[in-house]
């Protein structure tokens, strides 16, 4: 997905939660995406004071909408894109030659490294489309790596007391995703059965966050309404998940706190203004070779917006304990 929101506004709401652990309930921003006709996108990361959760640096929930997604070729650097559909099928093409459909339960993982381009077009004609688009920041020693693409259709699942977790990235409770990532991380899709309650073990050296997708989930005593992100900080050995009269779908994200301060602008992740400006310049250069070509679009592409007149600065983490 292409990020068309270059001047985001962010809201942070504090909750009175556990008195010993961080629990911040964060509101989404409703972002108009010009490239997606009429699609509703809730942006949950980055937030003011919360640029990353582990290496997770971007989280959009798109839909549910009966709509057509049509995101033309656009570039990425310094990150991996994680596409996790909940409903509908997306046709992914990229400049490393991938041309695949991704369906619910399957993971598309594209590594931008020094530069990649891709397009995402919904495969159905206005069918229900719902899903998550996430970015993982690459560590400094990998942010210039060659681009790559993986699709995983067989992902590990564990079940405990009415909770089923599909581990799409990293490791949770001994289940490890085959997806290639470069920092200690977890991303898991959770289904909590109606009326059930279960404790999920966590790594206390990770920071975690959880987003309720369709209904309110209770996380260690904190109510998390749909499309809200609960940031849980580090130091937790486990979380207790419970659902009311209906099952709840949610996504757990976590990872080792990401050490580097990141400069993020448009579809680029870097360490400095100059790096981002160079990536933009390269994308706008006719006949560029850095990002390659996404075949099948007759040369159509999303042009980069103008850089702001100020120098881009890193986003700062304000909630670590
Ligand atoms: Mn994209």
PDB file of N, CA, C and O in Angstrom, residues 126-201:
ATOM      1  N   UNK A 126     -15.169  -5.203  -6.617  1.00  0.00           N
ATOM      2  CA  UNK A 126     -15.977  -4.571  -5.574  1.00  0.00           C
ATOM      3  C   UNK A 126     -16.434  -5.517  -4.476  1.00  0.00           C
ATOM      4  O   UNK A 126     -17.412  -5.261  -3.781  1.00  0.00           O
ATOM      5  N   UNK A 127     -15.725  -6.617  -4.300  1.00  0.00           N
ATOM      6  CA  UNK A 127     -16.058  -7.534  -3.205  1.00  0.00           C
ATOM      7  C   UNK A 127     -15.593  -6.939  -1.872  1.00  0.00           C
ATOM      8  O   UNK A 127     -14.902  -5.922  -1.843  1.00  0.00           O
ATOM      9  N   UNK A 128     -15.979  -7.614  -0.777  1.00  0.00           N
ATOM     10  CA  UNK A 128     -15.581  -7.123   0.537  1.00  0.00           C
ATOM     11  C   UNK A 128     -14.062  -7.217   0.694  1.00  0.00           C
ATOM     12  O   UNK A 128     -13.469  -8.268   0.447  1.00  0.00           O
ATOM     13  N   UNK A 129     -13.481  -6.093   1.090  1.00  0.00           N
ATOM     14  CA  UNK A 129     -12.040  -6.008   1.249  1.00  0.00           C
ATOM     15  C   UNK A 129     -11.755  -5.536   2.675  1.00  0.00           C
ATOM     16  O   UNK A 129     -12.319  -4.540   3.130  1.00  0.00           O
ATOM     17  N   UNK A 130     -10.888  -6.278   3.368  1.00  0.00           N
ATOM     18  CA  UNK A 130     -10.586  -5.948   4.764  1.00  0.00           C
ATOM     19  C   UNK A 130      -9.211  -6.532   5.046  1.00  0.00           C
ATOM     20  O   UNK A 130      -8.911  -7.655   4.633  1.00  0.00           O
ATOM     21  N   UNK A 131      -8.376  -5.798   5.738  1.00  0.00           N
ATOM     22  CA  UNK A 131      -7.073  -6.359   6.046  1.00  0.00           C
ATOM     23  C   UNK A 131      -6.153  -5.383   6.732  1.00  0.00           C
ATOM     24  O   UNK A 131      -6.534  -4.255   7.070  1.00  0.00           O
ATOM     25  N   UNK A 132      -4.939  -5.855   6.964  1.00  0.00           N
ATOM     26  CA  UNK A 132      -3.919  -5.040   7.607  1.00  0.00           C
ATOM     27  C   UNK A 132      -2.730  -4.870   6.678  1.00  0.00           C
ATOM     28  O   UNK A 132      -2.303  -5.828   6.017  1.00  0.00           O
ATOM     29  N   UNK A 133      -2.231  -3.641   6.651  1.00  0.00           N
ATOM     30  CA  UNK A 133      -0.978  -3.350   5.968  1.00  0.00           C
ATOM     31  C   UNK A 133      -0.004  -2.867   7.031  1.00  0.00           C
ATOM     32  O   UNK A 133      -0.272  -1.881   7.717  1.00  0.00           O
ATOM     33  N   UNK A 134       1.099  -3.584   7.166  1.00  0.00           N
ATOM     34  CA  UNK A 134       2.095  -3.246   8.178  1.00  0.00           C
ATOM     35  C   UNK A 134       3.452  -3.051   7.533  1.00  0.00           C
ATOM     36  O   UNK A 134       3.728  -3.638   6.484  1.00  0.00           O
ATOM     37  N   UNK A 135       4.277  -2.239   8.178  1.00  0.00           N
ATOM     38  CA  UNK A 135       5.678  -2.121   7.769  1.00  0.00           C
ATOM     39  C   UNK A 135       6.556  -2.489   8.959  1.00  0.00           C
ATOM     40  O   UNK A 135       6.239  -2.170  10.112  1.00  0.00           O
ATOM     41  N   UNK A 136       7.668  -3.154   8.632  1.00  0.00           N
ATOM     42  CA  UNK A 136       8.704  -3.483   9.608  1.00  0.00           C
ATOM     43  C   UNK A 136       9.960  -2.714   9.205  1.00  0.00           C
ATOM     44  O   UNK A 136      10.439  -2.867   8.075  1.00  0.00           O
ATOM     45  N   UNK A 137      10.497  -1.896  10.103  1.00  0.00           N
ATOM     46  CA  UNK A 137      11.734  -1.168   9.804  1.00  0.00           C
ATOM     47  C   UNK A 137      12.902  -2.151   9.782  1.00  0.00           C
ATOM     48  O   UNK A 137      13.003  -3.033  10.637  1.00  0.00           O
ATOM     49  N   UNK A 138      13.774  -2.001   8.803  1.00  0.00           N
ATOM     50  CA  UNK A 138      14.982  -2.835   8.763  1.00  0.00           C
ATOM     51  C   UNK A 138      16.050  -2.218   9.658  1.00  0.00           C
ATOM     52  O   UNK A 138      16.174  -0.993   9.735  1.00  0.00           O
ATOM     53  N   UNK A 139      16.837  -3.081  10.337  1.00  0.00           N
ATOM     54  CA  UNK A 139      17.941  -2.531  11.138  1.00  0.00           C
ATOM     55  C   UNK A 139      18.978  -1.890  10.210  1.00  0.00           C
ATOM     56  O   UNK A 139      19.040  -2.225   9.024  1.00  0.00           O
ATOM     57  N   UNK A 140      19.785  -0.974  10.762  1.00  0.00           N
ATOM     58  CA  UNK A 140      20.714  -0.182   9.941  1.00  0.00           C
ATOM     59  C   UNK A 140      21.618  -1.057   9.079  1.00  0.00           C
ATOM     60  O   UNK A 140      21.886  -0.727   7.926  1.00  0.00           O
ATOM     61  N   UNK A 141      22.039  -2.204   9.615  1.00  0.00           N
ATOM     62  CA  UNK A 141      22.964  -3.042   8.836  1.00  0.00           C
ATOM     63  C   UNK A 141      22.262  -3.783   7.701  1.00  0.00           C
ATOM     64  O   UNK A 141      22.922  -4.432   6.882  1.00  0.00           O
ATOM     65  N   UNK A 142      20.952  -3.672   7.610  1.00  0.00           N
ATOM     66  CA  UNK A 142      20.193  -4.347   6.542  1.00  0.00           C
ATOM     67  C   UNK A 142      19.421  -3.364   5.663  1.00  0.00           C
ATOM     68  O   UNK A 142      18.764  -3.799   4.716  1.00  0.00           O
ATOM     69  N   UNK A 143      19.444  -2.092   5.979  1.00  0.00           N
ATOM     70  CA  UNK A 143      18.508  -1.208   5.273  1.00  0.00           C
ATOM     71  C   UNK A 143      18.910  -0.920   3.837  1.00  0.00           C
ATOM     72  O   UNK A 143      18.138  -0.368   3.081  1.00  0.00           O
ATOM     73  N   UNK A 144      20.111  -1.370   3.460  1.00  0.00           N
ATOM     74  CA  UNK A 144      20.578  -1.190   2.084  1.00  0.00           C
ATOM     75  C   UNK A 144      20.611  -2.526   1.331  1.00  0.00           C
ATOM     76  O   UNK A 144      21.177  -2.633   0.255  1.00  0.00           O
ATOM     77  N   UNK A 145      19.994  -3.560   1.908  1.00  0.00           N
ATOM     78  CA  UNK A 145      20.047  -4.899   1.297  1.00  0.00           C
ATOM     79  C   UNK A 145      19.240  -4.947  -0.009  1.00  0.00           C
ATOM     80  O   UNK A 145      18.427  -4.075  -0.300  1.00  0.00           O
ATOM     81  N   UNK A 146      19.502  -6.010  -0.774  1.00  0.00           N
ATOM     82  CA  UNK A 146      18.763  -6.207  -2.025  1.00  0.00           C
ATOM     83  C   UNK A 146      17.295  -6.487  -1.720  1.00  0.00           C
ATOM     84  O   UNK A 146      16.976  -7.137  -0.721  1.00  0.00           O
ATOM     85  N   UNK A 147      16.382  -6.010  -2.567  1.00  0.00           N
ATOM     86  CA  UNK A 147      14.961  -6.264  -2.346  1.00  0.00           C
ATOM     87  C   UNK A 147      14.606  -7.726  -2.540  1.00  0.00           C
ATOM     88  O   UNK A 147      15.329  -8.474  -3.209  1.00  0.00           O
ATOM     89  N   UNK A 148      13.500  -8.143  -1.925  1.00  0.00           N
ATOM     90  CA  UNK A 148      13.096  -9.554  -1.964  1.00  0.00           C
ATOM     91  C   UNK A 148      11.603  -9.650  -1.720  1.00  0.00           C
ATOM     92  O   UNK A 148      10.977  -8.713  -1.220  1.00  0.00           O
ATOM     93  N   UNK A 149      11.041 -10.798  -2.061  1.00  0.00           N
ATOM     94  CA  UNK A 149       9.614 -11.039  -1.821  1.00  0.00           C
ATOM     95  C   UNK A 149       9.404 -12.485  -1.408  1.00  0.00           C
ATOM     96  O   UNK A 149      10.034 -13.391  -1.958  1.00  0.00           O
ATOM     97  N   UNK A 150       8.523 -12.702  -0.426  1.00  0.00           N
ATOM     98  CA  UNK A 150       8.128 -14.049  -0.004  1.00  0.00           C
ATOM     99  C   UNK A 150       6.617 -14.084   0.160  1.00  0.00           C
ATOM    100  O   UNK A 150       6.030 -13.114   0.634  1.00  0.00           O
ATOM    101  N   UNK A 151       6.012 -15.221  -0.176  1.00  0.00           N
ATOM    102  CA  UNK A 151       4.627 -15.455   0.209  1.00  0.00           C
ATOM    103  C   UNK A 151       4.577 -16.736   1.036  1.00  0.00           C
ATOM    104  O   UNK A 151       5.224 -17.729   0.680  1.00  0.00           O
ATOM    105  N   UNK A 152       3.839 -16.693   2.133  1.00  0.00           N
ATOM    106  CA  UNK A 152       3.698 -17.862   3.003  1.00  0.00           C
ATOM    107  C   UNK A 152       2.220 -18.216   3.119  1.00  0.00           C
ATOM    108  O   UNK A 152       1.414 -17.378   3.525  1.00  0.00           O
ATOM    109  N   UNK A 153       1.903 -19.465   2.733  1.00  0.00           N
ATOM    110  CA  UNK A 153       0.506 -19.907   2.779  1.00  0.00           C
ATOM    111  C   UNK A 153       0.278 -20.894   3.925  1.00  0.00           C
ATOM    112  O   UNK A 153      -0.853 -21.241   4.219  1.00  0.00           O
ATOM    113  N   UNK A 154       1.369 -21.331   4.548  1.00  0.00           N
ATOM    114  CA  UNK A 154       1.264 -22.325   5.626  1.00  0.00           C
ATOM    115  C   UNK A 154       1.953 -21.747   6.859  1.00  0.00           C
ATOM    116  O   UNK A 154       3.183 -21.741   6.948  1.00  0.00           O
ATOM    117  N   UNK A 155       1.153 -21.243   7.783  1.00  0.00           N
ATOM    118  CA  UNK A 155       1.691 -20.543   8.945  1.00  0.00           C
ATOM    119  C   UNK A 155       1.317 -21.294  10.217  1.00  0.00           C
ATOM    120  O   UNK A 155       0.251 -21.907  10.287  1.00  0.00           O
ATOM    121  N   UNK A 156       2.187 -21.234  11.225  1.00  0.00           N
ATOM    122  CA  UNK A 156       1.910 -21.992  12.451  1.00  0.00           C
ATOM    123  C   UNK A 156       0.765 -21.389  13.261  1.00  0.00           C
ATOM    124  O   UNK A 156       0.577 -20.177  13.276  1.00  0.00           O
ATOM    125  N   UNK A 157       0.031 -22.270  13.916  1.00  0.00           N
ATOM    126  CA  UNK A 157      -1.118 -21.872  14.738  1.00  0.00           C
ATOM    127  C   UNK A 157      -0.967 -22.517  16.101  1.00  0.00           C
ATOM    128  O   UNK A 157      -0.552 -23.672  16.192  1.00  0.00           O
ATOM    129  N   UNK A 158      -1.256 -21.795  17.150  1.00  0.00           N
ATOM    130  CA  UNK A 158      -1.421 -22.472  18.436  1.00  0.00           C
ATOM    131  C   UNK A 158      -2.754 -22.071  19.052  1.00  0.00           C
ATOM    132  O   UNK A 158      -3.298 -21.014  18.760  1.00  0.00           O
ATOM    133  N   UNK A 159      -3.294 -22.955  19.840  1.00  0.00           N
ATOM    134  CA  UNK A 159      -4.609 -22.741  20.433  1.00  0.00           C
ATOM    135  C   UNK A 159      -4.511 -22.992  21.924  1.00  0.00           C
ATOM    136  O   UNK A 159      -3.809 -23.899  22.371  1.00  0.00           O
ATOM    137  N   UNK A 160      -5.186 -22.156  22.658  1.00  0.00           N
ATOM    138  CA  UNK A 160      -5.170 -22.300  24.116  1.00  0.00           C
ATOM    139  C   UNK A 160      -6.435 -21.664  24.683  1.00  0.00           C
ATOM    140  O   UNK A 160      -6.676 -20.479  24.461  1.00  0.00           O
ATOM    141  N   UNK A 161      -7.243 -22.452  25.353  1.00  0.00           N
ATOM    142  CA  UNK A 161      -8.399 -21.945  26.100  1.00  0.00           C
ATOM    143  C   UNK A 161      -9.289 -20.985  25.341  1.00  0.00           C
ATOM    144  O   UNK A 161      -9.656 -19.944  25.863  1.00  0.00           O
ATOM    145  N   UNK A 162      -9.640 -21.311  24.108  1.00  0.00           N
ATOM    146  CA  UNK A 162     -10.549 -20.447  23.355  1.00  0.00           C
ATOM    147  C   UNK A 162      -9.859 -19.372  22.543  1.00  0.00           C
ATOM    148  O   UNK A 162     -10.516 -18.553  21.912  1.00  0.00           O
ATOM    149  N   UNK A 163      -8.525 -19.333  22.554  1.00  0.00           N
ATOM    150  CA  UNK A 163      -7.776 -18.396  21.712  1.00  0.00           C
ATOM    151  C   UNK A 163      -6.994 -19.203  20.683  1.00  0.00           C
ATOM    152  O   UNK A 163      -6.307 -20.162  21.033  1.00  0.00           O
ATOM    153  N   UNK A 164      -7.146 -18.833  19.412  1.00  0.00           N
ATOM    154  CA  UNK A 164      -6.315 -19.403  18.345  1.00  0.00           C
ATOM    155  C   UNK A 164      -5.442 -18.301  17.795  1.00  0.00           C
ATOM    156  O   UNK A 164      -5.938 -17.213  17.477  1.00  0.00           O
ATOM    157  N   UNK A 165      -4.160 -18.562  17.688  1.00  0.00           N
ATOM    158  CA  UNK A 165      -3.223 -17.548  17.203  1.00  0.00           C
ATOM    159  C   UNK A 165      -2.500 -18.086  15.978  1.00  0.00           C
ATOM    160  O   UNK A 165      -1.890 -19.153  16.039  1.00  0.00           O
ATOM    161  N   UNK A 166      -2.589 -17.353  14.872  1.00  0.00           N
ATOM    162  CA  UNK A 166      -1.782 -17.649  13.694  1.00  0.00           C
ATOM    163  C   UNK A 166      -0.579 -16.723  13.739  1.00  0.00           C
ATOM    164  O   UNK A 166      -0.736 -15.501  13.721  1.00  0.00           O
ATOM    165  N   UNK A 167       0.602 -17.314  13.843  1.00  0.00           N
ATOM    166  CA  UNK A 167       1.825 -16.511  13.970  1.00  0.00           C
ATOM    167  C   UNK A 167       2.322 -16.217  12.557  1.00  0.00           C
ATOM    168  O   UNK A 167       2.865 -17.087  11.889  1.00  0.00           O
ATOM    169  N   UNK A 168       2.072 -14.982  12.067  1.00  0.00           N
ATOM    170  CA  UNK A 168       2.482 -14.675  10.696  1.00  0.00           C
ATOM    171  C   UNK A 168       3.909 -14.154  10.608  1.00  0.00           C
ATOM    172  O   UNK A 168       4.543 -14.267   9.565  1.00  0.00           O
ATOM    173  N   UNK A 169       4.421 -13.582  11.671  1.00  0.00           N
ATOM    174  CA  UNK A 169       5.811 -13.109  11.700  1.00  0.00           C
ATOM    175  C   UNK A 169       6.396 -13.432  13.067  1.00  0.00           C
ATOM    176  O   UNK A 169       5.722 -13.273  14.092  1.00  0.00           O
ATOM    177  N   UNK A 170       7.644 -13.859  13.100  1.00  0.00           N
ATOM    178  CA  UNK A 170       8.352 -14.049  14.363  1.00  0.00           C
ATOM    179  C   UNK A 170       7.837 -15.248  15.133  1.00  0.00           C
ATOM    180  O   UNK A 170       7.392 -16.246  14.557  1.00  0.00           O
ATOM    181  N   UNK A 171       7.878 -15.138  16.467  1.00  0.00           N
ATOM    182  CA  UNK A 171       7.590 -16.288  17.327  1.00  0.00           C
ATOM    183  C   UNK A 171       6.675 -15.897  18.473  1.00  0.00           C
ATOM    184  O   UNK A 171       6.791 -14.807  19.043  1.00  0.00           O
ATOM    185  N   UNK A 172       5.746 -16.804  18.787  1.00  0.00           N
ATOM    186  CA  UNK A 172       4.859 -16.630  19.937  1.00  0.00           C
ATOM    187  C   UNK A 172       4.614 -17.991  20.542  1.00  0.00           C
ATOM    188  O   UNK A 172       4.203 -18.929  19.845  1.00  0.00           O
ATOM    189  N   UNK A 173       4.838 -18.111  21.839  1.00  0.00           N
ATOM    190  CA  UNK A 173       4.546 -19.340  22.590  1.00  0.00           C
ATOM    191  C   UNK A 173       5.145 -20.577  21.918  1.00  0.00           C
ATOM    192  O   UNK A 173       4.515 -21.624  21.842  1.00  0.00           O
ATOM    193  N   UNK A 174       6.364 -20.432  21.393  1.00  0.00           N
ATOM    194  CA  UNK A 174       7.063 -21.570  20.807  1.00  0.00           C
ATOM    195  C   UNK A 174       6.720 -21.842  19.352  1.00  0.00           C
ATOM    196  O   UNK A 174       7.322 -22.719  18.729  1.00  0.00           O
ATOM    197  N   UNK A 175       5.757 -21.128  18.789  1.00  0.00           N
ATOM    198  CA  UNK A 175       5.413 -21.291  17.370  1.00  0.00           C
ATOM    199  C   UNK A 175       6.132 -20.212  16.564  1.00  0.00           C
ATOM    200  O   UNK A 175       6.047 -19.031  16.903  1.00  0.00           O
ATOM    201  N   UNK A 176       6.827 -20.647  15.506  1.00  0.00           N
ATOM    202  CA  UNK A 176       7.653 -19.697  14.753  1.00  0.00           C
ATOM    203  C   UNK A 176       7.210 -19.622  13.303  1.00  0.00           C
ATOM    204  O   UNK A 176       7.087 -20.638  12.625  1.00  0.00           O
ATOM    205  N   UNK A 177       6.989 -18.414  12.816  1.00  0.00           N
ATOM    206  CA  UNK A 177       6.642 -18.190  11.408  1.00  0.00           C
ATOM    207  C   UNK A 177       7.875 -18.405  10.541  1.00  0.00           C
ATOM    208  O   UNK A 177       8.987 -18.041  10.932  1.00  0.00           O
ATOM    209  N   UNK A 178       7.691 -18.948   9.315  1.00  0.00           N
ATOM    210  CA  UNK A 178       8.818 -19.092   8.395  1.00  0.00           C
ATOM    211  C   UNK A 178       9.223 -17.779   7.722  1.00  0.00           C
ATOM    212  O   UNK A 178      10.217 -17.750   6.979  1.00  0.00           O
ATOM    213  N   UNK A 179       8.500 -16.699   7.966  1.00  0.00           N
ATOM    214  CA  UNK A 179       8.800 -15.422   7.290  1.00  0.00           C
ATOM    215  C   UNK A 179      10.169 -14.886   7.726  1.00  0.00           C
ATOM    216  O   UNK A 179      10.527 -14.978   8.898  1.00  0.00           O
ATOM    217  N   UNK A 180      10.917 -14.327   6.776  1.00  0.00           N
ATOM    218  CA  UNK A 180      12.260 -13.817   7.055  1.00  0.00           C
ATOM    219  C   UNK A 180      12.179 -12.394   7.600  1.00  0.00           C
ATOM    220  O   UNK A 180      11.743 -11.481   6.907  1.00  0.00           O
ATOM    221  N   UNK A 181      12.595 -12.236   8.849  1.00  0.00           N
ATOM    222  CA  UNK A 181      12.687 -10.895   9.427  1.00  0.00           C
ATOM    223  C   UNK A 181      14.062 -10.739  10.071  1.00  0.00           C
ATOM    224  O   UNK A 181      14.770 -11.730  10.281  1.00  0.00           O
ATOM    225  N   UNK A 182      14.455  -9.514  10.358  1.00  0.00           N
ATOM    226  CA  UNK A 182      15.837  -9.219  10.720  1.00  0.00           C
ATOM    227  C   UNK A 182      16.012  -8.675  12.131  1.00  0.00           C
ATOM    228  O   UNK A 182      17.112  -8.295  12.525  1.00  0.00           O
ATOM    229  N   UNK A 183      14.920  -8.617  12.897  1.00  0.00           N
ATOM    230  CA  UNK A 183      14.991  -8.246  14.311  1.00  0.00           C
ATOM    231  C   UNK A 183      14.027  -9.165  15.057  1.00  0.00           C
ATOM    232  O   UNK A 183      13.088  -9.689  14.464  1.00  0.00           O
ATOM    233  N   UNK A 184      14.242  -9.362  16.365  1.00  0.00           N
ATOM    234  CA  UNK A 184      13.314 -10.202  17.148  1.00  0.00           C
ATOM    235  C   UNK A 184      11.929  -9.553  17.192  1.00  0.00           C
ATOM    236  O   UNK A 184      11.785  -8.394  17.602  1.00  0.00           O
ATOM    237  N   UNK A 185      10.920 -10.317  16.719  1.00  0.00           N
ATOM    238  CA  UNK A 185       9.629  -9.717  16.403  1.00  0.00           C
ATOM    239  C   UNK A 185       8.517 -10.737  16.612  1.00  0.00           C
ATOM    240  O   UNK A 185       8.750 -11.953  16.559  1.00  0.00           O
ATOM    241  N   UNK A 186       7.295 -10.257  16.820  1.00  0.00           N
ATOM    242  CA  UNK A 186       6.123 -11.137  16.717  1.00  0.00           C
ATOM    243  C   UNK A 186       4.973 -10.367  16.075  1.00  0.00           C
ATOM    244  O   UNK A 186       4.761  -9.183  16.337  1.00  0.00           O
ATOM    245  N   UNK A 187       4.252 -11.064  15.207  1.00  0.00           N
ATOM    246  CA  UNK A 187       2.976 -10.594  14.668  1.00  0.00           C
ATOM    247  C   UNK A 187       2.058 -11.800  14.626  1.00  0.00           C
ATOM    248  O   UNK A 187       2.400 -12.816  14.018  1.00  0.00           O
ATOM    249  N   UNK A 188       0.908 -11.732  15.306  1.00  0.00           N
ATOM    250  CA  UNK A 188       0.009 -12.883  15.375  1.00  0.00           C
ATOM    251  C   UNK A 188      -1.437 -12.433  15.262  1.00  0.00           C
ATOM    252  O   UNK A 188      -1.837 -11.429  15.852  1.00  0.00           O
ATOM    253  N   UNK A 189      -2.197 -13.186  14.464  1.00  0.00           N
ATOM    254  CA  UNK A 189      -3.627 -12.951  14.290  1.00  0.00           C
ATOM    255  C   UNK A 189      -4.363 -13.802  15.311  1.00  0.00           C
ATOM    256  O   UNK A 189      -4.168 -15.020  15.368  1.00  0.00           O
ATOM    257  N   UNK A 190      -5.185 -13.185  16.145  1.00  0.00           N
ATOM    258  CA  UNK A 190      -5.841 -13.888  17.248  1.00  0.00           C
ATOM    259  C   UNK A 190      -7.341 -13.963  17.028  1.00  0.00           C
ATOM    260  O   UNK A 190      -7.962 -12.968  16.641  1.00  0.00           O
ATOM    261  N   UNK A 191      -7.909 -15.124  17.279  1.00  0.00           N
ATOM    262  CA  UNK A 191      -9.367 -15.250  17.367  1.00  0.00           C
ATOM    263  C   UNK A 191      -9.686 -15.712  18.779  1.00  0.00           C
ATOM    264  O   UNK A 191      -9.191 -16.754  19.229  1.00  0.00           O
ATOM    265  N   UNK A 192     -10.472 -14.896  19.484  1.00  0.00           N
ATOM    266  CA  UNK A 192     -10.855 -15.215  20.856  1.00  0.00           C
ATOM    267  C   UNK A 192     -12.333 -15.614  20.819  1.00  0.00           C
ATOM    268  O   UNK A 192     -13.195 -14.816  20.446  1.00  0.00           O
ATOM    269  N   UNK A 193     -12.618 -16.859  21.188  1.00  0.00           N
ATOM    270  CA  UNK A 193     -13.994 -17.368  21.116  1.00  0.00           C
ATOM    271  C   UNK A 193     -14.919 -16.619  22.080  1.00  0.00           C
ATOM    272  O   UNK A 193     -14.479 -16.120  23.128  1.00  0.00           O
ATOM    273  N   UNK A 194     -16.203 -16.584  21.719  1.00  0.00           N
ATOM    274  CA  UNK A 194     -17.211 -15.943  22.563  1.00  0.00           C
ATOM    275  C   UNK A 194     -17.151 -16.503  23.980  1.00  0.00           C
ATOM    276  O   UNK A 194     -17.056 -17.715  24.178  1.00  0.00           O
ATOM    277  N   UNK A 195     -17.162 -15.621  24.945  1.00  0.00           N
ATOM    278  CA  UNK A 195     -17.227 -16.021  26.343  1.00  0.00           C
ATOM    279  C   UNK A 195     -15.970 -16.665  26.894  1.00  0.00           C
ATOM    280  O   UNK A 195     -15.965 -17.136  28.027  1.00  0.00           O
ATOM    281  N   UNK A 196     -14.904 -16.661  26.114  1.00  0.00           N
ATOM    282  CA  UNK A 196     -13.707 -17.358  26.586  1.00  0.00           C
ATOM    283  C   UNK A 196     -12.695 -16.375  27.168  1.00  0.00           C
ATOM    284  O   UNK A 196     -12.793 -15.163  26.993  1.00  0.00           O
ATOM    285  N   UNK A 197     -11.728 -16.947  27.850  1.00  0.00           N
ATOM    286  CA  UNK A 197     -10.686 -16.153  28.501  1.00  0.00           C
ATOM    287  C   UNK A 197      -9.444 -17.029  28.530  1.00  0.00           C
ATOM    288  O   UNK A 197      -9.520 -18.207  28.856  1.00  0.00           O
ATOM    289  N   UNK A 198      -8.322 -16.458  28.106  1.00  0.00           N
ATOM    290  CA  UNK A 198      -7.087 -17.248  28.071  1.00  0.00           C
ATOM    291  C   UNK A 198      -5.893 -16.346  28.295  1.00  0.00           C
ATOM    292  O   UNK A 198      -5.917 -15.148  27.972  1.00  0.00           O
ATOM    293  N   UNK A 199      -4.860 -16.939  28.863  1.00  0.00           N
ATOM    294  CA  UNK A 199      -3.612 -16.220  29.104  1.00  0.00           C
ATOM    295  C   UNK A 199      -2.602 -16.636  28.042  1.00  0.00           C
ATOM    296  O   UNK A 199      -2.389 -17.824  27.804  1.00  0.00           O
ATOM    297  N   UNK A 200      -2.004 -15.633  27.404  1.00  0.00           N
ATOM    298  CA  UNK A 200      -1.024 -15.866  26.347  1.00  0.00           C
ATOM    299  C   UNK A 200       0.346 -15.447  26.875  1.00  0.00           C
ATOM    300  O   UNK A 200       0.496 -14.319  27.350  1.00  0.00           O
ATOM    301  N   UNK A 201       1.336 -16.335  26.801  1.00  0.00           N
ATOM    302  CA  UNK A 201       2.663 -15.952  27.297  1.00  0.00           C
ATOM    303  C   UNK A 201       3.338 -14.950  26.354  1.00  0.00           C
ATOM    304  O   UNK A 201       3.218 -15.063  25.137  1.00  0.00           O
TER     305      UNK A 201
END
